[in-house]
Coordinates of N, CA, C and O in Angstrom, one line a residue:
M17 N -8.2 -18.2 -7.3 CA -7.6 -17.2 -8.1 C -6.5 -16.4 -7.1 O -6.5 -16.1 -6.1
N18 N -5.0 -16.4 -8.0 CA -4.1 -15.7 -7.1 C -4.1 -14.1 -7.4 O -3.9 -14.2 -8.8
K19 N -4.1 -13.5 -6.6 CA -4.0 -12.2 -7.3 C -2.7 -11.7 -7.3 O -1.6 -11.9 -6.9
K20 N -2.5 -10.5 -8.3 CA -1.1 -10.1 -8.5 C -1.2 -8.8 -8.3 O -1.9 -7.6 -8.3
F21 N -0.2 -8.3 -7.2 CA 0.3 -7.0 -6.7 C 1.7 -6.7 -7.2 O 2.5 -7.4 -7.5
K22 N 1.3 -5.3 -7.1 CA 2.9 -4.7 -7.8 C 3.7 -4.3 -6.5 O 5.1 -4.3 -6.9
I23 N 3.4 -4.7 -5.4 CA 4.5 -4.5 -4.1 C 4.8 -5.8 -3.6 O 4.0 -6.8 -3.7
R24 N 6.1 -6.2 -4.0 CA 6.5 -7.4 -3.3 C 7.5 -7.3 -2.0 O 7.6 -6.3 -1.5
K25 N 7.9 -8.5 -1.4 CA 8.4 -8.6 -0.3 C 9.9 -8.0 -0.4 O 10.6 -7.8 -1.7
D26 N 10.4 -7.3 0.7 CA 11.4 -6.3 0.6 C 11.4 -4.9 -0.2 O 13.0 -4.4 -0.5
D27 N 10.3 -4.8 -0.6 CA 10.2 -3.3 -1.3 C 10.3 -2.6 -0.3 O 9.9 -2.5 0.9
M28 N 10.7 -1.2 -0.5 CA 10.8 0.2 0.5 C 9.6 0.6 0.3 O 9.2 1.4 -1.4
V29 N 8.7 0.9 1.2 CA 7.3 1.3 0.7 C 7.3 2.6 2.0 O 7.8 2.3 3.1
E30 N 6.3 3.5 1.7 CA 5.8 4.7 2.6 C 4.4 4.4 2.7 O 3.6 4.2 1.7
I31 N 4.0 4.7 3.9 CA 2.7 4.6 4.1 C 1.9 5.9 4.0 O 2.4 6.8 4.4
I32 N 0.8 5.8 3.2 CA 0.4 7.0 2.6 C -1.0 7.3 3.4 O -1.8 8.5 3.0
A33 N -1.5 6.6 4.2 CA -2.8 6.5 5.0 C -2.6 5.9 6.4 O -2.2 5.0 6.6
G34 N -3.4 6.4 7.6 CA -3.5 6.0 8.6 C -2.9 6.7 9.7 O -2.2 7.4 9.5
K35 N -2.9 5.9 11.0 CA -2.1 6.2 11.9 C -0.5 6.7 11.8 O 0.2 7.6 12.3
D36 N 0.4 5.7 10.7 CA 1.5 5.7 10.8 C 2.0 6.5 9.4 O 3.1 6.3 8.8
K37 N 1.1 7.4 9.0 CA 1.5 8.2 7.8 C 2.4 8.9 7.6 O 3.1 9.6 8.5
G38 N 3.4 8.7 6.5 CA 4.4 9.0 6.2 C 6.0 8.5 6.8 O 7.1 8.7 6.4
K39 N 5.6 7.2 7.5 CA 6.8 6.6 8.2 C 6.9 5.7 6.6 O 5.9 5.1 5.8
R40 N 8.4 5.2 6.7 CA 9.0 4.2 5.7 C 9.6 2.9 6.4 O 10.0 2.9 7.5
G41 N 9.3 2.0 5.4 CA 9.9 0.6 6.0 C 9.9 -0.5 4.9 O 9.5 -0.3 3.6
N42 N 10.4 -1.6 5.1 CA 10.3 -2.5 4.1 C 9.6 -3.3 4.1 O 9.0 -3.6 5.5
V43 N 8.8 -3.9 3.3 CA 7.8 -5.1 3.1 C 8.5 -6.4 3.9 O 9.4 -7.0 3.1
V44 N 7.8 -7.1 4.9 CA 8.2 -8.3 5.6 C 7.4 -9.3 4.5 O 7.8 -10.3 4.5
R45 N 6.0 -9.1 4.6 CA 5.4 -10.2 4.0 C 4.2 -9.8 3.3 O 3.6 -8.7 3.8
V46 N 3.7 -10.3 2.3 CA 2.9 -10.0 1.8 C 1.3 -11.1 1.9 O 1.6 -12.1 1.6
V47 N 0.2 -10.5 2.4 CA -0.6 -11.3 2.7 C -1.8 -11.4 1.6 O -2.5 -10.6 1.6
R48 N -1.8 -12.3 0.5 CA -2.4 -12.3 -0.7 C -3.9 -12.4 -0.6 O -4.4 -11.7 -0.9
D49 N -4.2 -13.4 0.1 CA -5.8 -13.5 0.4 C -6.7 -12.3 1.0 O -7.5 -12.4 1.0
K50 N -6.0 -11.4 2.0 CA -6.5 -10.3 2.5 C -6.1 -9.2 1.7 O -6.2 -8.2 2.5
D51 N -5.4 -9.0 0.9 CA -4.6 -7.8 0.2 C -4.2 -6.9 1.3 O -4.1 -5.8 1.1
R52 N -3.1 -7.5 1.9 CA -2.5 -6.9 3.1 C -0.7 -7.0 3.1 O -0.2 -8.0 2.4
V53 N -0.3 -6.1 3.8 CA 1.3 -6.2 3.4 C 1.7 -5.9 5.2 O 1.2 -5.2 5.8
I54 N 2.5 -6.5 5.4 CA 3.3 -6.1 6.7 C 4.7 -5.5 6.7 O 5.5 -5.8 6.0
V55 N 4.7 -4.2 7.0 CA 5.9 -3.4 6.9 C 6.9 -3.4 8.3 O 6.0 -3.0 9.1
S56 N 8.1 -3.4 8.3 CA 9.1 -3.6 9.1 C 8.9 -2.0 10.2 O 9.2 -1.2 9.4
G57 N 8.7 -2.2 11.3 CA 8.6 -1.0 12.3 C 7.6 -0.2 12.0 O 7.4 0.9 12.8
C58 N 6.4 -0.2 11.5 CA 5.2 0.6 11.2 C 4.0 -0.7 11.7 O 3.9 -1.8 11.6
N59 N 3.1 0.1 12.2 CA 1.7 -0.3 12.6 C 2.0 -1.3 13.8 O 1.3 -2.3 13.7
I60 N 2.4 -0.6 14.7 CA 3.0 -1.7 16.0 C 1.7 -1.5 16.9 O 0.9 -0.5 17.0
V61 N 1.1 -2.9 17.2 CA -0.2 -2.8 18.1 C 0.3 -3.9 19.1 O 1.4 -4.6 19.1
K62 N -0.1 -3.4 20.4 CA 0.1 -4.4 21.6 C -0.9 -5.8 21.6 O -1.9 -5.5 21.1
K63 N -0.3 -7.0 21.7 CA -1.0 -8.1 21.5 C -0.6 -8.9 22.7 O 0.5 -9.0 23.0
A64 N -1.6 -9.4 23.6 CA -1.6 -10.6 24.8 C -1.1 -11.8 23.9 O -1.7 -12.3 23.3
M65 N 0.2 -12.3 24.7 CA 0.8 -13.5 24.4 C 0.6 -14.4 25.4 O 0.9 -14.2 26.5
K66 N 0.1 -15.4 25.0 CA 0.0 -16.7 26.0 C 1.6 -17.3 26.4 O 2.2 -17.6 25.7
K67 N 1.6 -17.9 27.5 CA 3.1 -18.5 28.0 C 2.9 -19.9 27.3 O 2.1 -20.5 27.3
R68 N 4.2 -19.9 26.6 CA 4.3 -21.3 25.8 C 4.7 -22.3 26.5 O 4.7 -23.5 26.5
S69 N 6.2 -21.9 27.1 CA 7.0 -22.9 27.6 C 7.5 -22.3 29.0 O 7.3 -21.1 29.6
Q70 N 8.4 -22.7 29.6 CA 8.9 -22.4 30.8 C 9.8 -21.4 30.9 O 10.0 -20.0 31.3
Q71 N 10.6 -21.2 29.4 CA 11.5 -19.8 28.8 C 10.5 -19.1 28.8 O 11.0 -17.9 28.9
D72 N 9.3 -19.1 27.9 CA 8.7 -18.0 27.3 C 7.7 -17.2 28.3 O 7.2 -18.0 28.8
A73 N 8.1 -16.1 28.5 CA 7.4 -15.4 29.8 C 6.2 -15.1 29.3 O 5.1 -14.7 30.1
G74 N 6.0 -14.8 27.7 CA 4.4 -14.4 27.7 C 4.2 -13.0 28.0 O 5.2 -12.3 28.0
G75 N 2.7 -12.6 28.3 CA 2.7 -11.2 28.6 C 1.9 -10.2 27.4 O 1.7 -10.8 26.3
I76 N 2.5 -9.0 27.3 CA 2.0 -8.4 26.2 C 3.4 -8.0 25.1 O 4.2 -7.5 25.8
A77 N 2.9 -8.2 24.1 CA 4.3 -7.8 23.0 C 3.9 -6.9 21.9 O 2.4 -6.8 21.6
E78 N 4.7 -6.3 21.5 CA 4.6 -5.2 20.7 C 5.0 -6.0 18.9 O 5.8 -6.5 19.0
I79 N 3.8 -6.2 18.1 CA 4.0 -6.4 16.9 C 3.6 -6.0 15.9 O 2.8 -4.8 16.0
E80 N 4.1 -6.2 14.5 CA 3.7 -5.4 13.6 C 2.5 -5.9 12.8 O 2.4 -7.2 12.5
A81 N 1.4 -5.1 12.9 CA -0.1 -5.8 12.2 C -0.2 -5.3 10.7 O 0.7 -4.6 10.0
P82 N -0.7 -6.0 10.0 CA -0.8 -5.8 8.5 C -1.7 -4.8 8.4 O -2.8 -4.3 9.0
L83 N -1.1 -3.9 7.0 CA -1.9 -2.9 6.5 C -2.5 -3.3 5.4 O -2.1 -4.1 4.4
H84 N -3.3 -2.3 4.9 CA -4.3 -2.6 3.4 C -3.1 -2.1 2.6 O -2.4 -1.1 2.8
I85 N -2.9 -3.0 1.4 CA -2.0 -2.6 0.1 C -2.2 -1.3 -0.5 O -1.4 -0.4 -0.9
S86 N -3.7 -0.7 -0.4 CA -3.9 0.5 -0.8 C -3.4 1.6 0.0 O -3.2 3.0 -0.6
N87 N -2.8 1.5 1.2 CA -2.5 2.5 2.3 C -0.8 2.6 1.9 O -0.2 3.3 3.0
V88 N -0.2 1.8 1.1 CA 1.4 1.9 1.0 C 1.8 2.3 -0.2 O 0.9 1.7 -1.2
A89 N 2.7 3.0 -0.5 CA 3.0 3.2 -2.1 C 4.7 3.0 -2.1 O 5.5 3.3 -1.1
I90 N 5.1 2.5 -3.3 CA 6.4 2.2 -3.2 C 7.3 3.4 -3.4 O 6.7 4.3 -3.8
V91 N 8.6 3.5 -2.8 CA 9.5 4.7 -2.8 C 10.5 4.4 -4.1 O 11.3 3.1 -4.0
C92 N 10.5 5.3 -4.9 CA 11.5 5.3 -5.9 C 12.8 6.1 -5.3 O 12.7 7.0 -4.5
K93 N 14.0 5.8 -5.8 CA 15.0 6.4 -5.0 C 15.1 7.8 -5.2 O 16.0 8.5 -4.6
K94 N 14.6 8.3 -6.5 CA 14.8 9.6 -7.2 C 13.8 10.3 -6.5 O 14.0 11.5 -6.0
C95 N 12.4 9.8 -6.8 CA 11.5 10.9 -6.5 C 10.6 10.5 -5.6 O 9.3 11.2 -5.6
G96 N 10.7 9.5 -4.6 CA 9.9 9.4 -3.7 C 8.7 8.5 -3.7 O 8.9 7.6 -4.5
P97 N 7.6 8.3 -2.8 CA 6.4 7.6 -3.2 C 5.9 7.7 -4.5 O 5.9 8.9 -4.9
T98 N 5.8 6.7 -5.2 CA 5.2 6.7 -6.6 C 4.1 5.7 -6.9 O 4.5 4.9 -5.9
R99 N 3.8 5.5 -8.4 CA 3.1 4.4 -8.6 C 3.9 3.6 -9.6 O 5.0 3.9 -10.1
I100 N 3.5 2.3 -9.6 CA 4.5 1.3 -10.6 C 4.0 0.9 -11.7 O 2.6 0.6 -12.3
G101 N 4.7 1.3 -13.1 CA 4.3 0.7 -14.3 C 5.4 -0.2 -14.8 O 6.1 -0.9 -13.9
Y102 N 4.9 -0.9 -15.9 CA 6.0 -1.8 -16.3 C 6.6 -1.6 -17.7 O 6.0 -1.1 -18.5
K103 N 7.5 -2.0 -18.1 CA 8.5 -2.1 -19.6 C 8.8 -3.7 -19.8 O 9.2 -4.2 -18.9
L104 N 8.8 -3.8 -21.0 CA 9.2 -4.9 -21.5 C 10.4 -4.6 -22.2 O 10.6 -3.9 -23.4
D105 N 11.3 -5.6 -21.8 CA 12.6 -5.2 -22.5 C 12.9 -7.0 -23.3 O 13.5 -7.7 -22.2
G106 N 12.7 -7.0 -24.6 CA 12.8 -8.4 -25.2 C 11.8 -9.0 -24.5 O 10.6 -9.2 -24.5
D107 N 12.1 -10.3 -23.6 CA 11.2 -11.1 -23.0 C 11.0 -11.1 -21.6 O 10.7 -11.7 -20.7
K108 N 12.1 -10.0 -20.9 CA 12.2 -9.8 -19.6 C 11.0 -8.3 -19.2 O 10.6 -7.4 -19.9
K109 N 10.2 -8.6 -17.9 CA 9.4 -7.6 -17.7 C 10.1 -6.8 -16.5 O 10.2 -7.6 -15.4
F110 N 9.8 -5.3 -16.4 CA 10.7 -4.7 -15.3 C 9.4 -3.6 -14.8 O 8.5 -3.4 -15.4
R111 N 9.5 -3.5 -13.3 CA 8.9 -2.6 -12.7 C 9.4 -1.1 -12.9 O 10.8 -1.3 -12.6
V112 N 8.8 -0.2 -13.5 CA 9.2 1.1 -13.6 C 8.5 2.3 -12.9 O 7.2 2.0 -12.4
C113 N 8.9 3.2 -12.3 CA 8.4 4.3 -11.6 C 7.8 5.1 -12.6 O 8.1 5.3 -13.8
R114 N 6.7 5.6 -12.3 CA 5.8 6.2 -13.3 C 6.2 7.7 -13.2 O 5.6 8.7 -14.2
K115 N 6.8 8.3 -12.1 CA 7.3 9.5 -12.5 C 8.3 10.0 -13.3 O 8.6 10.7 -14.1
C116 N 9.7 9.1 -12.7 CA 10.7 9.2 -13.8 C 11.2 8.2 -14.6 O 11.8 8.4 -15.4
G117 N 10.4 6.9 -14.7 CA 10.8 5.9 -15.5 C 11.9 5.1 -15.0 O 12.5 4.0 -16.1
D118 N 12.7 5.2 -14.0 CA 13.8 4.4 -13.7 C 13.1 3.4 -12.9 O 12.3 2.7 -12.7
T119 N 14.1 2.1 -13.3 CA 13.8 1.0 -12.7 C 13.8 0.6 -11.5 O 14.6 1.5 -10.8
L120 N 12.6 0.0 -10.8 CA 12.8 -0.4 -9.3 C 13.0 -1.3 -9.1 O 12.8 -2.7 -9.7

């Protein structure tokens, strides 16, 4: 079964819980099977990387770890972090801001 999330790749989101609360960034990837999103520049963790080739140094790298989708909120241009609703316009479906009704 494929889950349907209201947050998609390249959406501007704000982190609403956890160590990076208040930070904003774009969604790099949505991990559907684990209900998680990777946000650019947020939730940075250190990871030990193995040396793969002669040029690749390996060592300790800083990567963006996935966050649970419940800990992020999409950002509306007018009113900031908000929830998402849907509007039907003929046969097209649009995501709208729940606060001001503007399309996202």
